[in-house]
Amino acid sequence: MTSKQLLRRAGLVTLLTSAAAAPATTHGEPDMPRHKRHQGVAATHESAHAALRSVPLSAVRMGDGFWKARMERNRKAGIPRLLALLEEHGAVENFRVAAGLSSAERRGPYFSDSDLFKWMEGAAYVVHLYPDDPTAAELQRVVDDVVAAQCDDGYLNTFFIKDIADQRFRNLMAEHEFYCAGHLIHAACAHYRATGSTKLLDAARRYADYLCSVFGPDKRYGRSGHEELEAAMVELYRTTGDGKYLHFAGYLLDGLEFHNRSELRGHAVRQGYFCMGGADYYIETGDAQYWDTLTRLFDDLVRRKMYITGGMGAQQHHEAFGAAYQLPNATAYAETCAAISNVLWNRRMLLAEPNCRYADVLERALYNGVLSGVSLSGDEYFYVNPLASSGGHKRQPWFGCTCCPTNMVRTLASIPSYLYDVSDGGVWVHLYDNSTLSWQLPDGRALTLQQQTGYPWDGRVEMTVTPQAASEFSVFLRIPGWCRKARLEVNGKAVADVRCGTYKEIRREWKPGDTLALQMDMPAEIVESHPRVPENRGCVAIQRGPVVYCIESPDNPGLPIEDARLATASPAELSARHEPDLLGGVTVITGPGLAPAGVLDELPLYAPVGTYDRAARMREVRLRAIPYYAWANRGDSHMKIWLPLGSQ
Amino acid sequence: MTSKQLLRRAGLVTLLTSAAAAPATTHGEPDMPRHKRHQGVAATHESAHAALRSVPLSAVRMGDGFWKARMERNRKAGIPRLLALLEEHGAVENFRVAAGLSSAERRGPYFSDSDLFKWMEGAAYVVHLYPDDPTAAELQRVVDDVVAAQCDDGYLNTFFIKDIADQRFRNLMAEHEFYCAGHLIHAACAHYRATGSTKLLDAARRYADYLCSVFGPDKRYGRSGHEELEAAMVELYRTTGDGKYLHFAGYLLDGLEFHNRSELRGHAVRQGYFCMGGADYYIETGDAQYWDTLTRLFDDLVRRKMYITGGMGAQQHHEAFGAAYQLPNATAYAETCAAISNVLWNRRMLLAEPNCRYADVLERALYNGVLSGVSLSGDEYFYVNPLASSGGHKRQPWFGCTCCPTNMVRTLASIPSYLYDVSDGGVWVHLYDNSTLSWQLPDGRALTLQQQTGYPWDGRVEMTVTPQAASEFSVFLRIPGWCRKARLEVNGKAVADVRCGTYKEIRREWKPGDTLALQMDMPAEIVESHPRVPENRGCVAIQRGPVVYCIESPDNPGLPIEDARLATASPAELSARHEPDLLGGVTVITGPGLAPAGVLDELPLYAPVGTYDRAARMREVRLRAIPYYAWANRGDSHMKIWLPLGSQ
């Protein structure tokens, strides 16, 4: 038995991925004795605000299916290629430079440490699931380099070395030391859980101790310019049991005036991480004001500021949210990191309150705005994810600011953590894909839950529930908000009152081998957006299950993508067909369209109403739509999600 | 007789405003002897590419009407208030500081000199028309301050003084010395023409000589970061007859790779000034490659990148043009200066080629995107001119970067220069308003042309043509592109073949007192935009004559402006009524509209098609539309130009 297994068995590893913040502390596990906790917070508050407990990453085994294929490409192509690029661009050597082990010049942006740390977090998840993967040795080597660069007082950042070593923290707003520290801590917690080694965790903790000694209410004033450290400090509290880190997270969030926020504004990734940190803090403290703010910001997101892809950030300028309903398509920024931050935030919302709406947003982002950020090959990335393109948009293996690729590899590596949770009441199924959960309820009753499905292409999911011994508990199944009708059978017998957009609780005495069959109707849907979204007025999008569709030029030869329209508002006129050999296997949707017979380029910009319809002389065409996430995998192309409806 | 009148009589003043670049050089006036001209350019080329000659500012007397009211408010309120603010913010004292006459610290942005120069140019136009206006003394005082600050070698810029005096031209791309120099030259030429004094002109010329001695093909490399000097150097060539300035303008334009431009991109004001400079250079040199570029860029503007208001610059970021058809409304930048640059550019295009399309764009910008930039009181300004607003957008007397207010005062002061031109063939009428032209044809035949009209509210214009003696020449009347049907009578007799969007030439022997009556049909029109403009899809705008309309909350109490729609595509269902007491006298348009009975705020962002129409339950309303330029004069308001059409 490896030390890792020992740790897990002993209940020491209660948290699994940084994306899976469990309310472990509410149950008094041995690693977090009550007397060590954040002093201002009573245990009952903690318990009251963490409804679900995450399961270890390794408790979920992905079967062949949608996500496993992507995880494998990430593990075999993405992770090694990105490490090679990080090496090539100095992001690893910088630590040897800082340690005095290399005489090279430091290279890369001032926040390049964070890129390596995100890669390390992703590598830790890989090693957690595949201890024998070549990544393990690479990760060990990188950990050694990072740790060697730590200063005697705990400070650890490769930018402020040599002649500017005395200028630490000179500009927290712009120079991102807190942000880098946060990613170090997240990577360290993941590394500890994956390997049982405390080497990186000890270093991260020493740095955190140093930060806590320098900044605080009676010390130097410190506030994140780019949020991340807030959530990381909560995670470090969970991992070590030391309440001062939670306290420090609260100090940071107070400095950012968490309670005063009423809308999402500014840099989208920072806002997402800000909310993630606030949700983590709420989960541990139960501070009702935090929850008020979080739900208010969630409402602002889903009602006014989120792309249909789950993307966030309408404008390139400052990589920021736009005003309410300002969701331009071709000029959308929708940074990959922002969609990931949306997933991270809503994962925590879901842990705090198992409300289907959080899982709906998480799933929407994951299958669309996040997944569009990586090529089918698994090793090229988008930084910006527009919803329409007239060409020239290409994924790349690396960027000058390479935050998105490193964020993507850690996200894909952590996928199993998003599928299941447990609670006192039973087991929760959030996402559907071929997989097996082997874990236990909080009271120790072991169980296995196995899924068999063609999701997201097929709405049928067959599950087998196998408790170690027959026993009463609940299975909570998410009936997604995208679904309009679902049927559920237990051991072949229909279950009543299955409502979409909720979790369906099936409480009974479960016996080994009991079956669940969930049938979610999954027709192609035609969706419109709120009439106040200026660019989508008169337009519709196609969605099927959680997958948002687009039309792309390679599938529609001869069609002017920019001018194409959908000819019907009736979903019944759309056909879906699975094409296993296309784009790694996708369901393609075809439907009646319209395209101008005439050339529109030379028409005037403004003209009396009716001019364009007369000039365009619409012809009937057949549109072929593919999942948005799969676009831009066949060379330069034109693409759009939102289709003008009818002949207008 | 004043010295100014002497100069004008002597034919020395052939150019009138910087916005009126006449091909005077093509006729060998005494101030520009042929042997002094730009050596590489033959006189025939100059003549061939300058079809029209502008008339002196003072040759046009505005009668009571649309523009005179605005000019008067500009003269009595705008000009004095802005000078007081320029004084208050140090823009005048900076010159005394630079001259060593004040011990104060220099204040304001590094380009603040340009703001004063633009005010001076405007003041010169005022003094040109009203020599006894209090502005004359103020201008004289400011001229003295400016001239006193000139260095011995001719350099004149208040930013690079004292401890950075030796750092002149250290960063031409960012620090705008060329831009400031250009505005000095334009102000100096206007001042010379207005007063006959060469004091400021001499200083500007010394500075120009210094620039020509430092920069050039065999000297230091110099290129504008913010265009303006190019046109100014051409203007200085016209004013002084010294070809080296024209040559230098060509050097600057070459450095900017004028010929290689194929589309408008980047900072909109700079692009506009760039085109203005290129057009000025073309007018003097007849370089066919310049004309190719200019017409290509004009096409890009009017086909893909101009707002219906004549505004330019879709995005806040870099104050820049967006991509083709990217013309968002609420987030439009459409800087006032950019609309002014559009007028300046197209004024020169029109001089080069009297094609109605240039005057159409000029007029569209003037009545809408320029005029929206100033309050009805004449002394508060917009920097940004959005086409829709949900409140919070207010004109201000001053901005940290106060380019737009100073640009506005010089533009309003120069209005008379835009109405008329002459050519060998006769007299040209570009814009309609109550006014009297008293000038002469190039061959010296004196004439008077008087307009009587209620334009832009009324499409009828009555003109009286009074040559000194009966004589044959042409009157060229612009039949605007916005007009769909026009009728014309000479001495009560109908003229055939009056085509909209062209200049109608009426060649005959004109006798004193001959009359012209132009009747332009001016119904309210419903306009749509090219279907590729994403934000205007399914929307229409109301336009009447050259005036673009909007709906604004003060006129539509209880109406949710954001959600309001126009219920008809038939212009016949709109009613126009002049309201002399509203907003300084405007024609109001009313028509059938729709507004949601339900509240839309809480509706989801995305939903199955049909959801919103069901939820909104449209009710019939009466929409009341006002000219766009007049919005935001009654406190905080909501406004939009583009109205979704019908119930969709």
PDB file of N, CA and C in Angstrom, chain A residues 302-303 306-308 317 326-327 330 484 526-532 534-535 537 539 563 569 600-603 605-612 642 644 648, chain B residues 302-303 306-308 317 326-327 330-331 526-532 534-535 537 539 563 569 600-603 605-612 642 644 648:
ATOM      1  N   VAL A 302     -26.142  35.110 -14.851  1.00  0.00           N
ATOM      2  CA  VAL A 302     -27.012  34.283 -15.694  1.00  0.00           C
ATOM      3  C   VAL A 302     -28.142  35.085 -16.328  1.00  0.00           C
ATOM      4  N   ARG A 303     -28.465  36.215 -15.743  1.00  0.00           N
ATOM      5  CA  ARG A 303     -29.552  37.018 -16.326  1.00  0.00           C
ATOM      6  C   ARG A 303     -29.066  38.027 -17.334  1.00  0.00           C
ATOM      7  N   MET A 306     -23.778  36.438 -19.226  1.00  0.00           N
ATOM      8  CA  MET A 306     -23.112  35.197 -19.618  1.00  0.00           C
ATOM      9  C   MET A 306     -23.445  34.848 -21.061  1.00  0.00           C
ATOM     10  N   TYR A 307     -22.435  34.498 -21.806  1.00  0.00           N
ATOM     11  CA  TYR A 307     -22.690  33.990 -23.150  1.00  0.00           C
ATOM     12  C   TYR A 307     -23.396  32.648 -23.074  1.00  0.00           C
ATOM     13  N   ILE A 308     -24.066  32.297 -24.150  1.00  0.00           N
ATOM     14  CA  ILE A 308     -24.757  31.007 -24.209  1.00  0.00           C
ATOM     15  C   ILE A 308     -23.769  29.851 -24.063  1.00  0.00           C
ATOM     16  N   HIS A 317     -11.171  45.087 -24.161  1.00  0.00           N
ATOM     17  CA  HIS A 317     -10.567  46.122 -23.333  1.00  0.00           C
ATOM     18  C   HIS A 317     -10.636  45.689 -21.866  1.00  0.00           C
ATOM     19  N   GLN A 326     -24.817  43.350 -22.907  1.00  0.00           N
ATOM     20  CA  GLN A 326     -23.840  43.632 -23.956  1.00  0.00           C
ATOM     21  C   GLN A 326     -23.034  42.363 -24.191  1.00  0.00           C
ATOM     22  N   LEU A 327     -23.471  41.580 -25.154  1.00  0.00           N
ATOM     23  CA  LEU A 327     -22.846  40.295 -25.428  1.00  0.00           C
ATOM     24  C   LEU A 327     -22.581  40.160 -26.927  1.00  0.00           C
ATOM     25  N   ALA A 330     -18.902  38.374 -32.557  1.00  0.00           N
ATOM     26  CA  ALA A 330     -17.595  38.320 -33.225  1.00  0.00           C
ATOM     27  C   ALA A 330     -16.509  38.977 -32.387  1.00  0.00           C
ATOM     28  N   ARG A 484     -36.330  19.317 -21.271  1.00  0.00           N
ATOM     29  CA  ARG A 484     -37.723  19.720 -21.118  1.00  0.00           C
ATOM     30  C   ARG A 484     -38.606  18.563 -20.644  1.00  0.00           C
ATOM     31  N   ILE A 526     -34.266  25.082 -30.465  1.00  0.00           N
ATOM     32  CA  ILE A 526     -33.979  26.406 -31.020  1.00  0.00           C
ATOM     33  C   ILE A 526     -34.175  27.414 -29.899  1.00  0.00           C
ATOM     34  N   VAL A 527     -33.113  28.137 -29.626  1.00  0.00           N
ATOM     35  CA  VAL A 527     -33.076  28.992 -28.447  1.00  0.00           C
ATOM     36  C   VAL A 527     -32.959  30.440 -28.895  1.00  0.00           C
ATOM     37  N   GLU A 528     -33.615  31.327 -28.165  1.00  0.00           N
ATOM     38  CA  GLU A 528     -33.430  32.751 -28.438  1.00  0.00           C
ATOM     39  C   GLU A 528     -32.829  33.397 -27.200  1.00  0.00           C
ATOM     40  N   SER A 529     -32.394  34.620 -27.337  1.00  0.00           N
ATOM     41  CA  SER A 529     -31.863  35.289 -26.158  1.00  0.00           C
ATOM     42  C   SER A 529     -32.759  36.462 -25.797  1.00  0.00           C
ATOM     43  N   HIS A 530     -32.573  36.945 -24.609  1.00  0.00           N
ATOM     44  CA  HIS A 530     -33.351  38.074 -24.107  1.00  0.00           C
ATOM     45  C   HIS A 530     -33.342  39.195 -25.151  1.00  0.00           C
ATOM     46  N   PRO A 531     -34.526  39.799 -25.398  1.00  0.00           N
ATOM     47  CA  PRO A 531     -34.587  40.797 -26.473  1.00  0.00           C
ATOM     48  C   PRO A 531     -33.689  42.004 -26.250  1.00  0.00           C
ATOM     49  N   ARG A 532     -33.170  42.144 -25.058  1.00  0.00           N
ATOM     50  CA  ARG A 532     -32.269  43.287 -24.830  1.00  0.00           C
ATOM     51  C   ARG A 532     -30.839  43.016 -25.253  1.00  0.00           C
ATOM     52  N   PRO A 534     -28.413  43.143 -27.802  1.00  0.00           N
ATOM     53  CA  PRO A 534     -28.561  43.814 -29.107  1.00  0.00           C
ATOM     54  C   PRO A 534     -28.127  42.949 -30.292  1.00  0.00           C
ATOM     55  N   GLU A 535     -27.062  42.190 -30.117  1.00  0.00           N
ATOM     56  CA  GLU A 535     -26.546  41.458 -31.283  1.00  0.00           C
ATOM     57  C   GLU A 535     -27.341  40.208 -31.606  1.00  0.00           C
ATOM     58  N   ARG A 537     -30.720  40.021 -31.505  1.00  0.00           N
ATOM     59  CA  ARG A 537     -32.105  40.346 -31.823  1.00  0.00           C
ATOM     60  C   ARG A 537     -32.495  39.693 -33.155  1.00  0.00           C
ATOM     61  N   CYS A 539     -32.387  36.664 -33.768  1.00  0.00           N
ATOM     62  CA  CYS A 539     -31.528  35.499 -34.019  1.00  0.00           C
ATOM     63  C   CYS A 539     -31.889  34.355 -33.082  1.00  0.00           C
ATOM     64  N   ASP A 563     -23.889  35.563 -43.817  1.00  0.00           N
ATOM     65  CA  ASP A 563     -25.225  35.977 -44.255  1.00  0.00           C
ATOM     66  C   ASP A 563     -26.271  34.873 -44.115  1.00  0.00           C
ATOM     67  N   ALA A 569     -38.445  28.205 -37.153  1.00  0.00           N
ATOM     68  CA  ALA A 569     -38.408  28.330 -35.701  1.00  0.00           C
ATOM     69  C   ALA A 569     -38.889  27.031 -35.052  1.00  0.00           C
ATOM     70  N   LEU A 600     -23.921  40.691 -51.104  1.00  0.00           N
ATOM     71  CA  LEU A 600     -24.299  41.792 -50.222  1.00  0.00           C
ATOM     72  C   LEU A 600     -23.196  42.821 -50.019  1.00  0.00           C
ATOM     73  N   ASP A 601     -21.982  42.461 -50.440  1.00  0.00           N
ATOM     74  CA  ASP A 601     -20.838  43.317 -50.114  1.00  0.00           C
ATOM     75  C   ASP A 601     -20.990  44.750 -50.588  1.00  0.00           C
ATOM     76  N   GLU A 602     -21.608  44.909 -51.755  1.00  0.00           N
ATOM     77  CA  GLU A 602     -21.630  46.245 -52.342  1.00  0.00           C
ATOM     78  C   GLU A 602     -22.867  47.052 -51.948  1.00  0.00           C
ATOM     79  N   LEU A 603     -23.740  46.457 -51.164  1.00  0.00           N
ATOM     80  CA  LEU A 603     -24.936  47.201 -50.764  1.00  0.00           C
ATOM     81  C   LEU A 603     -24.563  48.322 -49.812  1.00  0.00           C
ATOM     82  N   LEU A 605     -24.630  50.948 -46.636  1.00  0.00           N
ATOM     83  CA  LEU A 605     -24.716  50.665 -45.201  1.00  0.00           C
ATOM     84  C   LEU A 605     -26.095  51.023 -44.651  1.00  0.00           C
ATOM     85  N   TYR A 606     -26.723  52.054 -45.217  1.00  0.00           N
ATOM     86  CA  TYR A 606     -28.049  52.486 -44.770  1.00  0.00           C
ATOM     87  C   TYR A 606     -28.939  52.718 -45.990  1.00  0.00           C
ATOM     88  N   ALA A 607     -30.170  52.296 -45.887  1.00  0.00           N
ATOM     89  CA  ALA A 607     -31.078  52.423 -47.036  1.00  0.00           C
ATOM     90  C   ALA A 607     -32.515  52.343 -46.536  1.00  0.00           C
ATOM     91  N   PRO A 608     -33.462  52.800 -47.335  1.00  0.00           N
ATOM     92  CA  PRO A 608     -34.870  52.710 -46.916  1.00  0.00           C
ATOM     93  C   PRO A 608     -35.254  51.264 -46.606  1.00  0.00           C
ATOM     94  N   VAL A 609     -36.083  51.107 -45.604  1.00  0.00           N
ATOM     95  CA  VAL A 609     -36.463  49.772 -45.147  1.00  0.00           C
ATOM     96  C   VAL A 609     -37.004  48.949 -46.320  1.00  0.00           C
ATOM     97  N   GLY A 610     -36.575  47.702 -46.384  1.00  0.00           N
ATOM     98  CA  GLY A 610     -36.991  46.815 -47.470  1.00  0.00           C
ATOM     99  C   GLY A 610     -35.935  46.633 -48.542  1.00  0.00           C
ATOM    100  N   THR A 611     -34.979  47.545 -48.567  1.00  0.00           N
ATOM    101  CA  THR A 611     -33.953  47.504 -49.613  1.00  0.00           C
ATOM    102  C   THR A 611     -33.202  46.172 -49.631  1.00  0.00           C
ATOM    103  N   TYR A 612     -32.803  45.733 -48.454  1.00  0.00           N
ATOM    104  CA  TYR A 612     -31.909  44.568 -48.411  1.00  0.00           C
ATOM    105  C   TYR A 612     -32.637  43.275 -48.745  1.00  0.00           C
ATOM    106  N   TRP A 642     -25.110  32.327 -33.507  1.00  0.00           N
ATOM    107  CA  TRP A 642     -26.447  32.951 -33.596  1.00  0.00           C
ATOM    108  C   TRP A 642     -26.846  33.153 -35.046  1.00  0.00           C
ATOM    109  N   PRO A 644     -29.695  34.512 -37.743  1.00  0.00           N
ATOM    110  CA  PRO A 644     -30.925  35.275 -37.955  1.00  0.00           C
ATOM    111  C   PRO A 644     -32.040  34.318 -38.359  1.00  0.00           C
ATOM    112  N   GLN A 648     -36.054  37.826 -42.479  1.00  0.00           N
ATOM    113  CA  GLN A 648     -35.748  39.215 -42.155  1.00  0.00           C
ATOM    114  C   GLN A 648     -34.245  39.413 -41.981  1.00  0.00           C
TER     115      GLN A 648
ATOM    116  N   VAL B 302     -18.096  54.532 -45.827  1.00  0.00           N
ATOM    117  CA  VAL B 302     -19.544  54.625 -46.027  1.00  0.00           C
ATOM    118  C   VAL B 302     -20.197  53.265 -46.234  1.00  0.00           C
ATOM    119  N   ARG B 303     -19.411  52.275 -46.604  1.00  0.00           N
ATOM    120  CA  ARG B 303     -20.014  50.951 -46.806  1.00  0.00           C
ATOM    121  C   ARG B 303     -19.968  50.072 -45.566  1.00  0.00           C
ATOM    122  N   MET B 306     -19.238  53.537 -40.896  1.00  0.00           N
ATOM    123  CA  MET B 306     -19.753  54.821 -40.427  1.00  0.00           C
ATOM    124  C   MET B 306     -21.104  54.636 -39.757  1.00  0.00           C
ATOM    125  N   TYR B 307     -21.270  55.261 -38.620  1.00  0.00           N
ATOM    126  CA  TYR B 307     -22.581  55.263 -37.989  1.00  0.00           C
ATOM    127  C   TYR B 307     -23.561  56.079 -38.817  1.00  0.00           C
ATOM    128  N   ILE B 308     -24.830  55.820 -38.630  1.00  0.00           N
ATOM    129  CA  ILE B 308     -25.860  56.578 -39.350  1.00  0.00           C
ATOM    130  C   ILE B 308     -25.787  58.065 -39.015  1.00  0.00           C
ATOM    131  N   HIS B 317     -11.858  51.080 -26.884  1.00  0.00           N
ATOM    132  CA  HIS B 317     -10.462  50.675 -26.812  1.00  0.00           C
ATOM    133  C   HIS B 317      -9.677  51.342 -27.940  1.00  0.00           C
ATOM    134  N   GLN B 326     -19.037  46.340 -37.658  1.00  0.00           N
ATOM    135  CA  GLN B 326     -19.109  46.330 -36.191  1.00  0.00           C
ATOM    136  C   GLN B 326     -19.453  47.730 -35.736  1.00  0.00           C
ATOM    137  N   LEU B 327     -20.733  47.974 -35.553  1.00  0.00           N
ATOM    138  CA  LEU B 327     -21.206  49.313 -35.199  1.00  0.00           C
ATOM    139  C   LEU B 327     -22.174  49.222 -34.021  1.00  0.00           C
ATOM    140  N   ALA B 330     -25.026  51.239 -27.997  1.00  0.00           N
ATOM    141  CA  ALA B 330     -24.840  51.761 -26.637  1.00  0.00           C
ATOM    142  C   ALA B 330     -23.356  51.901 -26.315  1.00  0.00           C
ATOM    143  N   THR B 331     -22.542  51.033 -26.855  1.00  0.00           N
ATOM    144  CA  THR B 331     -21.104  51.094 -26.560  1.00  0.00           C
ATOM    145  C   THR B 331     -20.328  51.802 -27.664  1.00  0.00           C
ATOM    146  N   ILE B 526     -38.126  55.694 -43.028  1.00  0.00           N
ATOM    147  CA  ILE B 526     -37.726  54.576 -42.170  1.00  0.00           C
ATOM    148  C   ILE B 526     -36.565  53.874 -42.847  1.00  0.00           C
ATOM    149  N   VAL B 527     -35.459  53.843 -42.142  1.00  0.00           N
ATOM    150  CA  VAL B 527     -34.202  53.392 -42.727  1.00  0.00           C
ATOM    151  C   VAL B 527     -33.767  52.107 -42.037  1.00  0.00           C
ATOM    152  N   GLU B 528     -33.177  51.227 -42.798  1.00  0.00           N
ATOM    153  CA  GLU B 528     -32.582  50.029 -42.174  1.00  0.00           C
ATOM    154  C   GLU B 528     -31.090  50.035 -42.470  1.00  0.00           C
ATOM    155  N   SER B 529     -30.368  49.176 -41.799  1.00  0.00           N
ATOM    156  CA  SER B 529     -28.941  49.119 -42.082  1.00  0.00           C
ATOM    157  C   SER B 529     -28.600  47.773 -42.714  1.00  0.00           C
ATOM    158  N   HIS B 530     -27.427  47.708 -43.278  1.00  0.00           N
ATOM    159  CA  HIS B 530     -26.962  46.483 -43.925  1.00  0.00           C
ATOM    160  C   HIS B 530     -27.146  45.296 -42.975  1.00  0.00           C
ATOM    161  N   PRO B 531     -27.640  44.179 -43.495  1.00  0.00           N
ATOM    162  CA  PRO B 531     -27.950  43.058 -42.597  1.00  0.00           C
ATOM    163  C   PRO B 531     -26.737  42.501 -41.860  1.00  0.00           C
ATOM    164  N   ARG B 532     -25.549  42.902 -42.271  1.00  0.00           N
ATOM    165  CA  ARG B 532     -24.372  42.407 -41.546  1.00  0.00           C
ATOM    166  C   ARG B 532     -24.024  43.226 -40.311  1.00  0.00           C
ATOM    167  N   PRO B 534     -24.466  43.706 -36.868  1.00  0.00           N
ATOM    168  CA  PRO B 534     -25.130  42.784 -35.936  1.00  0.00           C
ATOM    169  C   PRO B 534     -26.146  43.459 -35.016  1.00  0.00           C
ATOM    170  N   GLU B 535     -25.823  44.662 -34.548  1.00  0.00           N
ATOM    171  CA  GLU B 535     -26.710  45.269 -33.553  1.00  0.00           C
ATOM    172  C   GLU B 535     -27.961  45.874 -34.152  1.00  0.00           C
ATOM    173  N   ARG B 537     -29.793  44.443 -36.594  1.00  0.00           N
ATOM    174  CA  ARG B 537     -30.597  43.440 -37.287  1.00  0.00           C
ATOM    175  C   ARG B 537     -32.039  43.517 -36.799  1.00  0.00           C
ATOM    176  N   CYS B 539     -33.873  46.009 -36.977  1.00  0.00           N
ATOM    177  CA  CYS B 539     -34.156  47.349 -36.461  1.00  0.00           C
ATOM    178  C   CYS B 539     -34.240  48.364 -37.595  1.00  0.00           C
ATOM    179  N   ASP B 563     -36.910  48.759 -24.422  1.00  0.00           N
ATOM    180  CA  ASP B 563     -37.727  47.675 -24.959  1.00  0.00           C
ATOM    181  C   ASP B 563     -38.708  48.138 -26.033  1.00  0.00           C
ATOM    182  N   ALA B 569     -43.522  49.584 -40.715  1.00  0.00           N
ATOM    183  CA  ALA B 569     -42.426  49.809 -41.655  1.00  0.00           C
ATOM    184  C   ALA B 569     -42.843  50.822 -42.721  1.00  0.00           C
ATOM    185  N   LEU B 600     -39.533  42.842 -18.359  1.00  0.00           N
ATOM    186  CA  LEU B 600     -38.588  41.922 -18.985  1.00  0.00           C
ATOM    187  C   LEU B 600     -37.356  41.643 -18.121  1.00  0.00           C
ATOM    188  N   ASP B 601     -37.168  42.447 -17.089  1.00  0.00           N
ATOM    189  CA  ASP B 601     -35.918  42.357 -16.320  1.00  0.00           C
ATOM    190  C   ASP B 601     -35.649  40.964 -15.779  1.00  0.00           C
ATOM    191  N   GLU B 602     -36.706  40.287 -15.370  1.00  0.00           N
ATOM    192  CA  GLU B 602     -36.493  39.012 -14.700  1.00  0.00           C
ATOM    193  C   GLU B 602     -36.499  37.822 -15.651  1.00  0.00           C
ATOM    194  N   LEU B 603     -36.681  38.079 -16.929  1.00  0.00           N
ATOM    195  CA  LEU B 603     -36.694  36.956 -17.875  1.00  0.00           C
ATOM    196  C   LEU B 603     -35.303  36.372 -18.024  1.00  0.00           C
ATOM    197  N   LEU B 605     -31.873  34.813 -19.655  1.00  0.00           N
ATOM    198  CA  LEU B 605     -31.055  35.334 -20.754  1.00  0.00           C
ATOM    199  C   LEU B 605     -31.243  34.484 -22.013  1.00  0.00           C
ATOM    200  N   TYR B 606     -31.462  33.184 -21.834  1.00  0.00           N
ATOM    201  CA  TYR B 606     -31.650  32.276 -22.970  1.00  0.00           C
ATOM    202  C   TYR B 606     -32.865  31.391 -22.697  1.00  0.00           C
ATOM    203  N   ALA B 607     -33.662  31.174 -23.729  1.00  0.00           N
ATOM    204  CA  ALA B 607     -34.880  30.386 -23.551  1.00  0.00           C
ATOM    205  C   ALA B 607     -35.332  29.869 -24.913  1.00  0.00           C
ATOM    206  N   PRO B 608     -36.180  28.833 -24.932  1.00  0.00           N
ATOM    207  CA  PRO B 608     -36.671  28.323 -26.216  1.00  0.00           C
ATOM    208  C   PRO B 608     -37.351  29.437 -27.012  1.00  0.00           C
ATOM    209  N   VAL B 609     -37.163  29.387 -28.303  1.00  0.00           N
ATOM    210  CA  VAL B 609     -37.676  30.447 -29.176  1.00  0.00           C
ATOM    211  C   VAL B 609     -39.178  30.646 -28.943  1.00  0.00           C
ATOM    212  N   GLY B 610     -39.593  31.898 -28.882  1.00  0.00           N
ATOM    213  CA  GLY B 610     -40.995  32.214 -28.631  1.00  0.00           C
ATOM    214  C   GLY B 610     -41.273  32.646 -27.204  1.00  0.00           C
ATOM    215  N   THR B 611     -40.349  32.317 -26.312  1.00  0.00           N
ATOM    216  CA  THR B 611     -40.553  32.613 -24.889  1.00  0.00           C
ATOM    217  C   THR B 611     -40.804  34.094 -24.643  1.00  0.00           C
ATOM    218  N   TYR B 612     -39.986  34.922 -25.268  1.00  0.00           N
ATOM    219  CA  TYR B 612     -40.042  36.349 -24.917  1.00  0.00           C
ATOM    220  C   TYR B 612     -41.274  37.017 -25.486  1.00  0.00           C
ATOM    221  N   TRP B 642     -31.906  53.216 -32.971  1.00  0.00           N
ATOM    222  CA  TRP B 642     -32.368  52.030 -33.718  1.00  0.00           C
ATOM    223  C   TRP B 642     -33.493  51.348 -32.973  1.00  0.00           C
ATOM    224  N   PRO B 644     -36.250  48.255 -32.839  1.00  0.00           N
ATOM    225  CA  PRO B 644     -36.680  46.964 -33.387  1.00  0.00           C
ATOM    226  C   PRO B 644     -38.022  47.153 -34.094  1.00  0.00           C
ATOM    227  N   GLN B 648     -41.391  41.389 -33.335  1.00  0.00           N
ATOM    228  CA  GLN B 648     -40.314  40.424 -33.045  1.00  0.00           C
ATOM    229  C   GLN B 648     -39.306  40.999 -32.081  1.00  0.00           C
TER     230      GLN B 648
END
